[in-house]
Amino acid sequence: MITQLEKMLDGPRDGALLRFSLGNEYLKAGQAAQAASYYRDALARDPAYSAAYKGLGKALEQAGQPQEALATYEQGIATATTRGDMQAAREMTVFAKRLRKAQQGPQP
């Protein structure tokens, strides 16, 4: 699937959705850094793409960059809320909350 999608890059169908789809495929393949790159490309093409923020946050978490992931989720929550995409905002709120809790460590 990745090869098929990459063949479409720089063609007439290249855009935020294609870059987002590549990010998803790389994330599924366990290549978080490559996934993050494509999610960032999607956001460069469409800064209001709520799902791309969610994907980028997940990729950054998997790549061991929790602070960047948290900042991405927070930006995504704001963007999704502005767009009225409340489901995406709720999901990212849950992801951000879990990430904050994990960063705090076990409570005594």
PDB file of C-alpha atoms in Angstrom:
ATOM      1  CA  MET A   1       0.000   0.000   0.000  1.00  0.00           C
ATOM      2  CA  ILE A   2       2.816   2.412   0.853  1.00  0.00           C
ATOM      3  CA  THR A   3       4.442   1.910  -2.541  1.00  0.00           C
ATOM      4  CA  GLN A   4       1.153   2.570  -4.332  1.00  0.00           C
ATOM      5  CA  LEU A   5       0.547   5.755  -2.359  1.00  0.00           C
ATOM      6  CA  GLU A   6       4.096   7.006  -2.829  1.00  0.00           C
ATOM      7  CA  LYS A   7       3.720   6.666  -6.603  1.00  0.00           C
ATOM      8  CA  MET A   8       0.977   9.299  -6.373  1.00  0.00           C
ATOM      9  CA  LEU A   9       3.246  11.879  -4.705  1.00  0.00           C
ATOM     10  CA  ASP A  10       3.794  15.048  -6.711  1.00  0.00           C
ATOM     11  CA  GLY A  11       0.982  14.048  -9.055  1.00  0.00           C
ATOM     12  CA  PRO A  12      -2.465  15.542  -9.571  1.00  0.00           C
ATOM     13  CA  ARG A  13      -3.874  13.712  -6.513  1.00  0.00           C
ATOM     14  CA  ASP A  14      -1.129  14.805  -4.152  1.00  0.00           C
ATOM     15  CA  GLY A  15      -2.499  16.736  -1.223  1.00  0.00           C
ATOM     16  CA  ALA A  16      -3.277  16.613   2.466  1.00  0.00           C
ATOM     17  CA  LEU A  17      -5.339  13.424   2.199  1.00  0.00           C
ATOM     18  CA  LEU A  18      -2.589  11.511   0.378  1.00  0.00           C
ATOM     19  CA  ARG A  19       0.039  12.665   2.887  1.00  0.00           C
ATOM     20  CA  PHE A  20      -2.288  11.766   5.771  1.00  0.00           C
ATOM     21  CA  SER A  21      -2.879   8.319   4.260  1.00  0.00           C
ATOM     22  CA  LEU A  22       0.864   7.749   3.942  1.00  0.00           C
ATOM     23  CA  GLY A  23       1.292   8.778   7.565  1.00  0.00           C
ATOM     24  CA  ASN A  24      -1.320   6.205   8.588  1.00  0.00           C
ATOM     25  CA  GLU A  25       0.345   3.453   6.586  1.00  0.00           C
ATOM     26  CA  TYR A  26       3.806   4.206   7.974  1.00  0.00           C
ATOM     27  CA  LEU A  27       2.388   4.320  11.503  1.00  0.00           C
ATOM     28  CA  LYS A  28       0.787   0.896  10.983  1.00  0.00           C
ATOM     29  CA  ALA A  29       4.151  -0.358   9.708  1.00  0.00           C
ATOM     30  CA  GLY A  30       5.845   0.791  12.923  1.00  0.00           C
ATOM     31  CA  GLN A  31       7.807   3.592  11.258  1.00  0.00           C
ATOM     32  CA  ALA A  32       6.763   6.458  13.499  1.00  0.00           C
ATOM     33  CA  ALA A  33       9.358   9.000  12.349  1.00  0.00           C
ATOM     34  CA  GLN A  34       8.399   8.561   8.689  1.00  0.00           C
ATOM     35  CA  ALA A  35       4.714   8.715   9.657  1.00  0.00           C
ATOM     36  CA  ALA A  36       5.293  11.981  11.520  1.00  0.00           C
ATOM     37  CA  SER A  37       6.938  13.463   8.455  1.00  0.00           C
ATOM     38  CA  TYR A  38       3.916  12.710   6.285  1.00  0.00           C
ATOM     39  CA  TYR A  39       1.468  13.979   8.912  1.00  0.00           C
ATOM     40  CA  ARG A  40       3.458  17.230   9.028  1.00  0.00           C
ATOM     41  CA  ASP A  41       3.251  17.410   5.231  1.00  0.00           C
ATOM     42  CA  ALA A  42      -0.531  16.963   5.455  1.00  0.00           C
ATOM     43  CA  LEU A  43      -0.759  19.791   7.988  1.00  0.00           C
ATOM     44  CA  ALA A  44       1.422  22.033   5.827  1.00  0.00           C
ATOM     45  CA  ARG A  45      -1.103  21.558   3.031  1.00  0.00           C
ATOM     46  CA  ASP A  46      -4.176  21.870   5.296  1.00  0.00           C
ATOM     47  CA  PRO A  47      -3.499  23.366   8.749  1.00  0.00           C
ATOM     48  CA  ALA A  48      -7.102  22.657   9.795  1.00  0.00           C
ATOM     49  CA  TYR A  49      -6.893  18.882   9.191  1.00  0.00           C
ATOM     50  CA  SER A  50      -7.898  17.615  12.649  1.00  0.00           C
ATOM     51  CA  ALA A  51      -7.188  13.956  11.960  1.00  0.00           C
ATOM     52  CA  ALA A  52      -3.628  14.782  10.912  1.00  0.00           C
ATOM     53  CA  TYR A  53      -2.978  16.336  14.334  1.00  0.00           C
ATOM     54  CA  LYS A  54      -4.245  13.169  15.980  1.00  0.00           C
ATOM     55  CA  GLY A  55      -2.040  10.991  13.780  1.00  0.00           C
ATOM     56  CA  LEU A  56       0.984  13.218  14.301  1.00  0.00           C
ATOM     57  CA  GLY A  57       0.506  13.088  18.064  1.00  0.00           C
ATOM     58  CA  LYS A  58       0.383   9.282  17.991  1.00  0.00           C
ATOM     59  CA  ALA A  59       3.450   9.102  15.761  1.00  0.00           C
ATOM     60  CA  LEU A  60       5.395  11.428  18.045  1.00  0.00           C
ATOM     61  CA  GLU A  61       4.412   9.366  21.086  1.00  0.00           C
ATOM     62  CA  GLN A  62       5.625   6.196  19.385  1.00  0.00           C
ATOM     63  CA  ALA A  63       8.840   7.965  18.356  1.00  0.00           C
ATOM     64  CA  GLY A  64       9.554   8.767  22.004  1.00  0.00           C
ATOM     65  CA  GLN A  65       8.789  12.499  21.790  1.00  0.00           C
ATOM     66  CA  PRO A  66       6.070  12.938  24.440  1.00  0.00           C
ATOM     67  CA  GLN A  67       6.445  16.714  24.819  1.00  0.00           C
ATOM     68  CA  GLU A  68       6.038  17.280  21.081  1.00  0.00           C
ATOM     69  CA  ALA A  69       3.117  14.841  21.051  1.00  0.00           C
ATOM     70  CA  LEU A  70       1.388  16.730  23.851  1.00  0.00           C
ATOM     71  CA  ALA A  71       1.898  20.079  22.108  1.00  0.00           C
ATOM     72  CA  THR A  72       0.521  18.561  18.898  1.00  0.00           C
ATOM     73  CA  TYR A  73      -2.561  17.227  20.675  1.00  0.00           C
ATOM     74  CA  GLU A  74      -3.171  20.622  22.284  1.00  0.00           C
ATOM     75  CA  GLN A  75      -2.907  22.383  18.937  1.00  0.00           C
ATOM     76  CA  GLY A  76      -5.133  19.728  17.388  1.00  0.00           C
ATOM     77  CA  ILE A  77      -7.751  20.141  20.109  1.00  0.00           C
ATOM     78  CA  ALA A  78      -7.863  23.887  19.485  1.00  0.00           C
ATOM     79  CA  THR A  79      -8.098  23.387  15.720  1.00  0.00           C
ATOM     80  CA  ALA A  80     -10.769  20.694  15.959  1.00  0.00           C
ATOM     81  CA  THR A  81     -12.824  22.775  18.387  1.00  0.00           C
ATOM     82  CA  THR A  82     -12.655  25.792  16.079  1.00  0.00           C
ATOM     83  CA  ARG A  83     -13.810  23.641  13.162  1.00  0.00           C
ATOM     84  CA  GLY A  84     -16.591  22.055  15.194  1.00  0.00           C
ATOM     85  CA  ASP A  85     -14.968  18.622  14.932  1.00  0.00           C
ATOM     86  CA  MET A  86     -15.894  17.690  18.467  1.00  0.00           C
ATOM     87  CA  GLN A  87     -15.204  13.954  18.117  1.00  0.00           C
ATOM     88  CA  ALA A  88     -11.574  14.588  17.140  1.00  0.00           C
ATOM     89  CA  ALA A  89     -11.258  17.156  19.935  1.00  0.00           C
ATOM     90  CA  ARG A  90     -12.582  14.651  22.485  1.00  0.00           C
ATOM     91  CA  GLU A  91     -10.256  11.900  21.272  1.00  0.00           C
ATOM     92  CA  MET A  92      -7.192  14.133  21.411  1.00  0.00           C
ATOM     93  CA  THR A  93      -8.248  15.383  24.851  1.00  0.00           C
ATOM     94  CA  VAL A  94      -8.228  11.778  26.093  1.00  0.00           C
ATOM     95  CA  PHE A  95      -4.834  11.101  24.455  1.00  0.00           C
ATOM     96  CA  ALA A  96      -3.363  14.280  25.963  1.00  0.00           C
ATOM     97  CA  LYS A  97      -4.729  13.446  29.403  1.00  0.00           C
ATOM     98  CA  ARG A  98      -3.199   9.946  29.262  1.00  0.00           C
ATOM     99  CA  LEU A  99       0.109  11.361  28.108  1.00  0.00           C
ATOM    100  CA  ARG A 100       0.194  13.936  30.929  1.00  0.00           C
ATOM    101  CA  LYS A 101      -0.603  11.214  33.448  1.00  0.00           C
ATOM    102  CA  ALA A 102       2.153   8.960  32.072  1.00  0.00           C
ATOM    103  CA  GLN A 103       4.666  11.819  32.254  1.00  0.00           C
ATOM    104  CA  GLN A 104       3.823  12.457  35.905  1.00  0.00           C
ATOM    105  CA  GLY A 105       4.658   8.894  36.821  1.00  0.00           C
ATOM    106  CA  PRO A 106       3.146   6.837  39.604  1.00  0.00           C
ATOM    107  CA  GLN A 107       1.494   8.774  42.371  1.00  0.00           C
ATOM    108  CA  PRO A 108       2.537   7.938  45.971  1.00  0.00           C
TER     109      PRO A 108
END
